[in-house]
Amino acid sequence: MNLTARGWTVLGGGIAWCVIALGIGQRDLWWPGLFLVLLPLASWLVLLPGSGELRVERRVRPGRVTAGETARVDLLLDPGGISLGGVARVRDRLPSALGESRWYGYTAGLGTWRQVVGYEVRPAWRGRYRIGPLERSIADGLGLARSARTIPGESELLVTPRVEPLANLRSASGVGLATDTTLLRTGLGSADDVLIREYHQGDDVRRIHWRSTARTGQLMVRREERAWDPSATVLIDNRARGYSTRVHDERMEWAVSAAASICLHLLSDNFDLTLVAADGGVLSPHRVGPGREAMVLEHLADLATDRAQTLRDALAVCNRGAEGQLQVAILSRVDAADATALAEASRHGRACWAILLASSAQLDAAQAATVREAGWRCVVAGPGTPVAAAWRELGIEESR
């Protein structure tokens, strides 16, 4: 706790007044100077009891929101002591994505008290953000003294990417995902064609195949009567070379939003899903059981750009699937090495769909042609284009 610039000015003025009054021999003028000297010191003493430790409990509700949604932060303040008054304010330190940190006043008076200060944040971008620590400031009414402290403690807010509802593409053309017509037409199958697979949480225990379980040492179950389960691989091109160096690149955020929308759509249609990043990293949420959507959204909320130079490793992971599965790639840019890897991925009887992120008209046309020559259905989209519109256009491409 210390004096403010105004407090030091008043104190210095009071001392000068006293010195001048004593120097000219006018003792009657010494009293106003003494008053100016004592005033900031009295302000400092008044704030001293209330400058102790402040206990804070922070509640963030909800703890996970979608980018663009609002979360509320409540601060439960308990000084744990006596305050003689003053202008009291608190503020949380916030990352720039959550907006500007603002001061909020609260009552500081005699006695022990508890009160709540609340505010709202509306994150513009996905990610994990730390809220806090808390800054507390108490000043006297004249602004002569101030007590400032930082109270440690942070809370986390998880911001997931925006998700758009996607059409099932069950148009008159006969194209549709997760429908018998489309699955028979495109041959979307599982990662293996055998009738036994590993046990997933939520499977009926009556389907456990004990002979295979004994042989492999882990629970195995019989597949359903149909010999295939629809499966899909979603590849998101998060190579740093395809995006700008800004903290939040709009094309990257659109790509993540598109990947989230497509993944959740396929999961809702009971696809076995594999999400692959540019470095070959894999996320495979179980097709059966709760928490699949949350797993995908949390993974994509943390996704950052990668230093990988080509998509060869990522597409090699995709190529491990069975013939006939659906592959969806969200591409930032394509060069000759990527075109070769894309062509290899399309040679296994899979349905290959690609969304190429828009950059410039001339470059987009050339790269889209390269992707199509590699055997992929390709549409160009990006910021400003609804993900649902790009998805519908892919369906139109497939029906041609």
Coordinates of C-alpha atoms in Angstrom, one line a residue:
M1 CA 0.0 0.0 0.0
N2 CA 1.3 3.5 -0.9
L3 CA 0.4 7.0 -1.7
T4 CA -0.8 8.0 -5.2
A5 CA 0.8 10.7 -7.3
R6 CA -1.9 13.0 -5.9
G7 CA -1.2 12.0 -2.4
W8 CA 2.5 12.7 -2.8
T9 CA 1.7 16.0 -4.3
V10 CA -0.5 17.0 -1.4
L11 CA 2.1 15.7 1.1
G12 CA 4.9 17.7 -0.6
G13 CA 2.7 20.8 -0.8
G14 CA 1.9 20.5 2.9
I15 CA 5.6 20.2 3.8
A16 CA 6.5 23.2 1.6
W17 CA 3.7 25.2 3.1
C18 CA 5.0 24.5 6.6
V19 CA 8.6 25.3 5.7
I20 CA 7.6 28.6 4.1
A21 CA 5.3 29.5 7.1
L22 CA 8.1 28.8 9.6
G23 CA 10.6 30.6 7.4
I24 CA 8.7 33.9 7.3
G25 CA 7.7 33.7 10.9
Q26 CA 4.0 33.3 10.4
R27 CA 3.2 30.4 12.7
D28 CA -0.6 30.9 12.1
L29 CA -0.1 29.7 8.5
W30 CA 1.6 26.6 9.7
W31 CA -1.7 24.8 10.5
P32 CA -3.0 24.6 7.0
G33 CA 0.3 23.1 5.9
L34 CA 0.1 20.6 8.8
F35 CA -3.4 19.6 7.6
L36 CA -2.1 18.9 4.1
V37 CA 0.7 16.8 5.5
L38 CA -1.7 14.7 7.7
L39 CA -4.4 14.3 5.1
P40 CA -2.6 11.7 2.9
L41 CA -1.2 10.0 6.0
A42 CA -4.7 9.7 7.4
S43 CA -5.9 8.2 4.1
W44 CA -3.1 5.7 4.2
L45 CA -4.0 4.7 7.8
V46 CA -7.7 4.3 6.9
L47 CA -7.0 1.9 4.2
L48 CA -4.5 -0.1 6.2
P49 CA -7.0 -2.5 8.0
G50 CA -8.7 -3.4 4.7
S51 CA -5.5 -4.1 2.7
G52 CA -5.1 -7.6 4.1
E53 CA -5.7 -10.8 2.4
L54 CA -8.8 -11.2 0.2
R55 CA -10.3 -14.6 -0.2
V56 CA -11.8 -15.3 -3.6
E57 CA -13.8 -18.1 -5.1
R58 CA -14.3 -18.0 -8.8
R59 CA -17.1 -19.8 -10.6
V60 CA -17.2 -20.1 -14.4
R61 CA -20.5 -21.3 -15.8
P62 CA -20.5 -23.2 -18.0
G63 CA -17.0 -24.4 -18.0
R64 CA -17.2 -25.2 -21.7
V65 CA -18.8 -23.1 -24.4
T66 CA -18.8 -22.9 -28.2
A67 CA -16.9 -20.0 -29.8
G68 CA -19.2 -17.0 -29.9
E69 CA -21.3 -18.1 -26.9
T70 CA -21.4 -16.4 -23.5
A71 CA -20.0 -17.7 -20.2
R72 CA -20.6 -16.0 -16.8
V73 CA -17.9 -15.6 -14.2
D74 CA -18.9 -15.0 -10.6
L75 CA -16.4 -13.8 -8.0
L76 CA -17.3 -14.6 -4.4
L77 CA -15.3 -12.1 -2.3
D78 CA -14.5 -12.6 1.4
P79 CA -12.0 -10.2 3.0
G80 CA -11.8 -12.2 6.2
G81 CA -11.3 -9.0 8.3
I82 CA -12.3 -5.5 9.0
S83 CA -12.4 -2.7 6.3
L84 CA -12.8 1.0 7.2
G85 CA -14.1 1.8 3.8
G86 CA -12.8 3.2 0.5
V87 CA -13.3 2.8 -3.2
A88 CA -12.8 -1.0 -3.7
R89 CA -12.4 -2.6 -7.2
V90 CA -11.4 -5.9 -8.6
R91 CA -10.7 -7.3 -12.0
D92 CA -9.6 -10.6 -13.5
R93 CA -6.7 -10.8 -15.9
L94 CA -8.1 -12.0 -19.2
P95 CA -6.6 -13.2 -22.5
S96 CA -7.3 -11.0 -25.4
A97 CA -9.7 -13.6 -26.9
L98 CA -12.1 -13.2 -24.0
G99 CA -12.2 -9.4 -24.2
E100 CA -10.8 -6.5 -22.2
S101 CA -10.2 -6.8 -18.5
R102 CA -12.5 -4.4 -16.6
W103 CA -12.6 -3.1 -13.1
Y104 CA -15.8 -3.9 -11.1
G105 CA -16.6 -2.0 -7.9
Y106 CA -17.7 -3.7 -4.6
T107 CA -18.6 -2.4 -1.2
A108 CA -15.9 -2.0 1.4
G109 CA -17.2 -1.0 4.8
L110 CA -17.1 -1.8 8.5
G111 CA -17.4 -5.4 9.6
T112 CA -17.0 -8.7 7.9
W113 CA -18.9 -9.3 4.7
R114 CA -19.2 -11.5 1.7
Q115 CA -20.5 -10.4 -1.7
V116 CA -20.6 -11.5 -5.3
V117 CA -19.2 -9.7 -8.4
G118 CA -20.2 -11.1 -11.7
Y119 CA -19.4 -10.4 -15.4
E120 CA -19.7 -12.2 -18.7
V121 CA -17.2 -13.2 -21.4
R122 CA -17.8 -14.0 -25.0
P123 CA -14.8 -15.8 -26.5
A124 CA -14.3 -15.2 -30.2
W125 CA -11.9 -18.1 -30.8
R126 CA -11.6 -21.7 -29.8
G127 CA -9.0 -22.8 -27.3
R128 CA -8.3 -23.2 -23.5
Y129 CA -8.2 -19.9 -21.7
R130 CA -7.0 -19.1 -18.2
I131 CA -9.1 -16.6 -16.3
G132 CA -7.2 -14.8 -13.5
P133 CA -5.4 -14.1 -11.3
L134 CA -7.5 -11.4 -9.6
E135 CA -6.3 -7.9 -9.1
R136 CA -7.7 -5.9 -6.1
S137 CA -7.4 -2.1 -5.7
I138 CA -8.7 -0.1 -2.7
A139 CA -8.4 3.7 -2.7
D140 CA -9.6 6.5 -0.4
G141 CA -12.4 8.8 -1.6
L142 CA -9.9 11.6 -2.3
G143 CA -7.5 9.4 -4.3
L144 CA -4.6 10.1 -2.1
A145 CA -3.7 6.5 -1.1
R146 CA -4.1 3.1 -2.8
S147 CA -3.7 -0.5 -1.8
A148 CA -3.2 -2.9 -4.8
R149 CA -2.7 -6.6 -4.5
T150 CA -2.8 -9.6 -6.8
I151 CA -4.7 -12.6 -5.5
P152 CA -3.3 -15.9 -7.0
G153 CA -5.7 -18.4 -8.5
E154 CA -6.9 -19.2 -12.0
S155 CA -9.9 -20.9 -13.7
E156 CA -10.1 -22.6 -17.1
L157 CA -12.6 -22.0 -19.8
L158 CA -12.7 -24.4 -22.7
V159 CA -14.0 -22.9 -25.9
T160 CA -14.8 -25.5 -28.6
P161 CA -15.1 -24.7 -32.4
R162 CA -18.4 -23.7 -33.9
V163 CA -20.4 -26.7 -35.3
E164 CA -23.0 -26.4 -38.1
P165 CA -25.7 -28.9 -38.7
L166 CA -25.1 -30.7 -42.0
A167 CA -27.6 -32.2 -44.4
N168 CA -27.8 -36.0 -44.8
L169 CA -27.5 -35.5 -48.6
R170 CA -30.6 -37.7 -49.1
S171 CA -31.6 -35.8 -52.2
A172 CA -33.3 -37.1 -55.4
S173 CA -29.8 -38.0 -56.7
G174 CA -29.8 -40.9 -54.2
V175 CA -26.7 -39.7 -52.4
G176 CA -26.8 -39.9 -48.7
L177 CA -24.6 -40.8 -45.8
A178 CA -25.6 -43.6 -43.4
T179 CA -28.4 -44.8 -45.6
D180 CA -28.4 -48.2 -47.1
T181 CA -28.7 -46.8 -50.7
T182 CA -25.5 -44.8 -50.3
L183 CA -23.6 -47.3 -48.4
L184 CA -24.3 -50.0 -51.0
R185 CA -23.6 -47.5 -53.8
T186 CA -20.3 -46.3 -52.5
G187 CA -19.3 -49.5 -50.7
L188 CA -18.5 -47.8 -47.4
G189 CA -17.2 -50.5 -45.2
S190 CA -15.4 -51.1 -42.0
A191 CA -11.6 -51.2 -41.3
D192 CA -11.7 -55.0 -41.5
D193 CA -14.2 -57.4 -43.1
V194 CA -14.1 -60.1 -40.5
L195 CA -17.1 -60.8 -38.3
I196 CA -15.2 -60.4 -35.0
R197 CA -14.0 -57.1 -33.5
E198 CA -12.7 -55.7 -30.3
Y199 CA -15.2 -55.0 -27.5
H200 CA -16.3 -51.3 -27.2
Q201 CA -17.9 -49.8 -24.1
G202 CA -21.6 -50.2 -24.4
D203 CA -21.6 -53.4 -26.5
D204 CA -24.1 -56.0 -25.6
V205 CA -22.3 -58.6 -23.4
R206 CA -24.3 -61.3 -25.1
R207 CA -22.3 -60.7 -28.3
I208 CA -19.0 -61.5 -26.7
H209 CA -17.1 -64.2 -28.7
W210 CA -15.4 -66.2 -26.0
R211 CA -13.2 -68.3 -28.2
S212 CA -11.7 -65.3 -29.8
T213 CA -11.4 -63.6 -26.4
A214 CA -9.4 -66.6 -25.1
R215 CA -7.2 -66.6 -28.1
T216 CA -6.4 -62.9 -28.2
G217 CA -6.4 -62.2 -24.5
Q218 CA -8.9 -59.3 -24.8
L219 CA -12.6 -59.1 -25.1
M220 CA -13.9 -59.7 -28.6
V221 CA -17.5 -59.4 -29.8
R222 CA -19.5 -60.6 -32.8
R223 CA -20.5 -57.9 -35.3
E224 CA -24.1 -57.2 -36.1
E225 CA -25.9 -59.2 -38.7
R226 CA -24.6 -57.0 -41.5
A227 CA -21.0 -57.7 -42.4
W228 CA -19.9 -54.1 -42.3
D229 CA -20.1 -51.0 -40.2
P230 CA -19.8 -47.6 -42.0
S231 CA -16.5 -46.0 -41.3
A232 CA -14.9 -42.7 -42.3
T233 CA -11.6 -40.8 -41.9
V234 CA -11.5 -37.0 -41.6
L235 CA -8.1 -35.4 -42.4
I236 CA -7.5 -31.8 -41.3
D237 CA -4.5 -30.1 -42.9
N238 CA -3.1 -28.1 -40.0
R239 CA 0.3 -27.5 -41.5
A240 CA 1.7 -24.0 -40.5
R241 CA 2.9 -23.4 -44.1
G242 CA -0.7 -23.2 -45.3
Y243 CA -1.8 -20.4 -42.9
S244 CA -0.7 -16.9 -41.9
T245 CA 1.4 -16.2 -38.8
R246 CA -1.5 -14.4 -37.0
V247 CA -2.5 -15.9 -33.7
H248 CA -6.0 -16.7 -35.0
D249 CA -6.1 -17.3 -38.7
E250 CA -9.6 -17.2 -40.1
R251 CA -8.9 -20.0 -42.6
M252 CA -7.5 -22.2 -39.9
E253 CA -10.5 -21.5 -37.6
W254 CA -12.9 -22.3 -40.5
A255 CA -11.0 -25.5 -41.2
V256 CA -11.4 -26.6 -37.6
S257 CA -15.1 -25.7 -37.6
A258 CA -15.6 -27.7 -40.8
A259 CA -13.8 -30.7 -39.3
A260 CA -15.9 -30.5 -36.1
S261 CA -19.1 -30.2 -38.1
I262 CA -18.3 -33.2 -40.3
C263 CA -17.0 -35.4 -37.5
L264 CA -20.1 -34.8 -35.3
H265 CA -22.4 -35.4 -38.3
L266 CA -20.7 -38.7 -39.1
L267 CA -20.8 -39.8 -35.5
S268 CA -24.5 -39.1 -35.3
D269 CA -24.9 -41.4 -38.3
N270 CA -23.1 -44.2 -36.4
F271 CA -19.9 -44.1 -38.4
D272 CA -16.6 -45.5 -37.0
L273 CA -14.7 -42.3 -37.1
T274 CA -10.9 -41.6 -37.3
L275 CA -9.7 -38.0 -37.1
V276 CA -6.2 -37.5 -38.5
A277 CA -3.9 -34.4 -38.3
A278 CA -1.2 -33.4 -40.7
D279 CA 1.6 -35.0 -38.6
G280 CA -0.3 -38.4 -38.6
G281 CA -1.7 -38.0 -35.2
V282 CA -4.9 -40.0 -34.8
L283 CA -8.1 -39.6 -32.7
S284 CA -10.5 -42.5 -32.8
P285 CA -13.6 -42.1 -30.6
H286 CA -15.6 -45.3 -30.2
R287 CA -18.7 -45.5 -32.3
V288 CA -20.6 -46.9 -29.3
G289 CA -20.8 -45.1 -26.0
P290 CA -21.2 -41.6 -24.6
G291 CA -18.7 -38.8 -24.8
R292 CA -17.7 -39.2 -28.4
E293 CA -18.7 -35.7 -29.5
A294 CA -17.1 -34.1 -26.4
M295 CA -13.9 -36.0 -27.2
V296 CA -13.7 -34.7 -30.7
L297 CA -14.6 -31.1 -29.8
E298 CA -11.9 -31.0 -27.0
H299 CA -9.3 -32.4 -29.4
L300 CA -10.1 -29.8 -32.0
A301 CA -10.2 -27.0 -29.5
D302 CA -6.6 -27.7 -28.7
L303 CA -5.5 -28.3 -32.3
A304 CA -2.6 -26.0 -33.3
T305 CA -0.6 -25.6 -36.5
D306 CA 2.1 -28.2 -37.2
R307 CA 5.5 -28.1 -38.9
A308 CA 4.8 -31.0 -41.2
Q309 CA 5.8 -30.3 -44.8
T310 CA 3.7 -32.9 -46.6
L311 CA 0.5 -34.9 -46.1
R312 CA 2.3 -38.2 -46.8
D313 CA 2.3 -39.4 -43.2
A314 CA -1.3 -38.4 -42.6
L315 CA -2.6 -40.0 -45.8
A316 CA -0.6 -43.1 -45.0
V317 CA -2.6 -43.4 -41.8
C318 CA -5.8 -43.0 -43.8
N319 CA -4.7 -45.7 -46.2
R320 CA -4.8 -48.3 -43.5
G321 CA -8.6 -48.4 -43.6
A322 CA -10.6 -50.8 -45.7
E323 CA -11.7 -50.4 -49.2
G324 CA -14.9 -48.5 -49.6
Q325 CA -14.6 -46.3 -46.5
L326 CA -15.2 -42.5 -46.8
Q327 CA -12.3 -40.2 -46.7
V328 CA -12.8 -36.4 -46.2
A329 CA -9.9 -34.1 -46.3
I330 CA -9.8 -30.4 -45.5
L331 CA -6.8 -29.0 -47.3
S332 CA -5.0 -25.7 -46.9
R333 CA -2.8 -26.0 -50.0
V334 CA -1.6 -28.7 -52.3
D335 CA 1.8 -29.2 -54.0
A336 CA 3.2 -32.0 -56.2
A337 CA 4.2 -34.2 -53.3
D338 CA 0.7 -33.9 -51.8
A339 CA -0.9 -34.6 -55.2
T340 CA 1.1 -37.9 -55.4
A341 CA 0.0 -38.9 -51.9
L342 CA -3.6 -38.0 -52.6
A343 CA -3.6 -40.1 -55.8
E344 CA -2.2 -43.1 -53.8
A345 CA -5.0 -42.7 -51.3
S346 CA -7.7 -42.7 -53.9
R347 CA -6.5 -46.0 -55.5
H348 CA -8.1 -48.2 -52.8
G349 CA -11.7 -48.0 -53.8
R350 CA -12.5 -45.4 -51.2
A351 CA -14.9 -42.4 -51.6
C352 CA -12.6 -39.5 -51.4
W353 CA -14.0 -36.0 -50.8
A354 CA -11.9 -32.8 -50.3
I355 CA -12.6 -29.3 -49.2
L356 CA -9.9 -26.9 -50.4
L357 CA -9.6 -23.7 -48.4
A358 CA -10.0 -20.7 -50.5
S359 CA -7.0 -18.3 -50.9
S360 CA -6.9 -16.7 -54.4
A361 CA -9.1 -17.4 -57.4
Q362 CA -6.3 -18.4 -59.8
L363 CA -4.4 -20.5 -57.3
D364 CA -7.7 -22.2 -56.1
A365 CA -8.7 -23.2 -59.6
A366 CA -5.3 -24.8 -60.3
Q367 CA -5.1 -26.6 -57.0
A368 CA -8.7 -27.8 -57.2
A369 CA -7.9 -29.3 -60.6
T370 CA -4.8 -31.0 -59.1
V371 CA -6.9 -32.6 -56.4
R372 CA -9.6 -33.8 -58.9
E373 CA -6.9 -35.3 -61.1
A374 CA -5.8 -37.3 -58.1
G375 CA -9.2 -38.9 -58.0
W376 CA -10.9 -36.8 -55.3
R377 CA -14.2 -34.9 -55.3
C378 CA -13.2 -31.3 -54.6
V379 CA -14.9 -28.1 -53.7
V380 CA -13.4 -24.7 -52.8
A381 CA -14.7 -23.0 -49.6
G382 CA -13.5 -21.0 -46.7
P383 CA -14.3 -18.1 -44.4
G384 CA -17.6 -16.6 -45.5
T385 CA -18.9 -19.9 -46.8
P386 CA -21.2 -21.9 -44.6
V387 CA -19.8 -25.4 -43.9
A388 CA -23.2 -26.8 -44.7
A389 CA -23.0 -25.2 -48.2
A390 CA -19.6 -26.8 -48.9
W391 CA -20.9 -30.1 -47.6
R392 CA -24.0 -30.0 -49.9
E393 CA -21.8 -29.1 -52.8
L394 CA -19.7 -32.2 -52.1
G395 CA -22.8 -34.3 -52.3
I396 CA -23.6 -32.7 -55.7
E397 CA -20.1 -33.5 -56.9
E398 CA -20.5 -37.1 -55.8
S399 CA -23.8 -37.5 -57.7
R400 CA -22.3 -36.3 -61.0

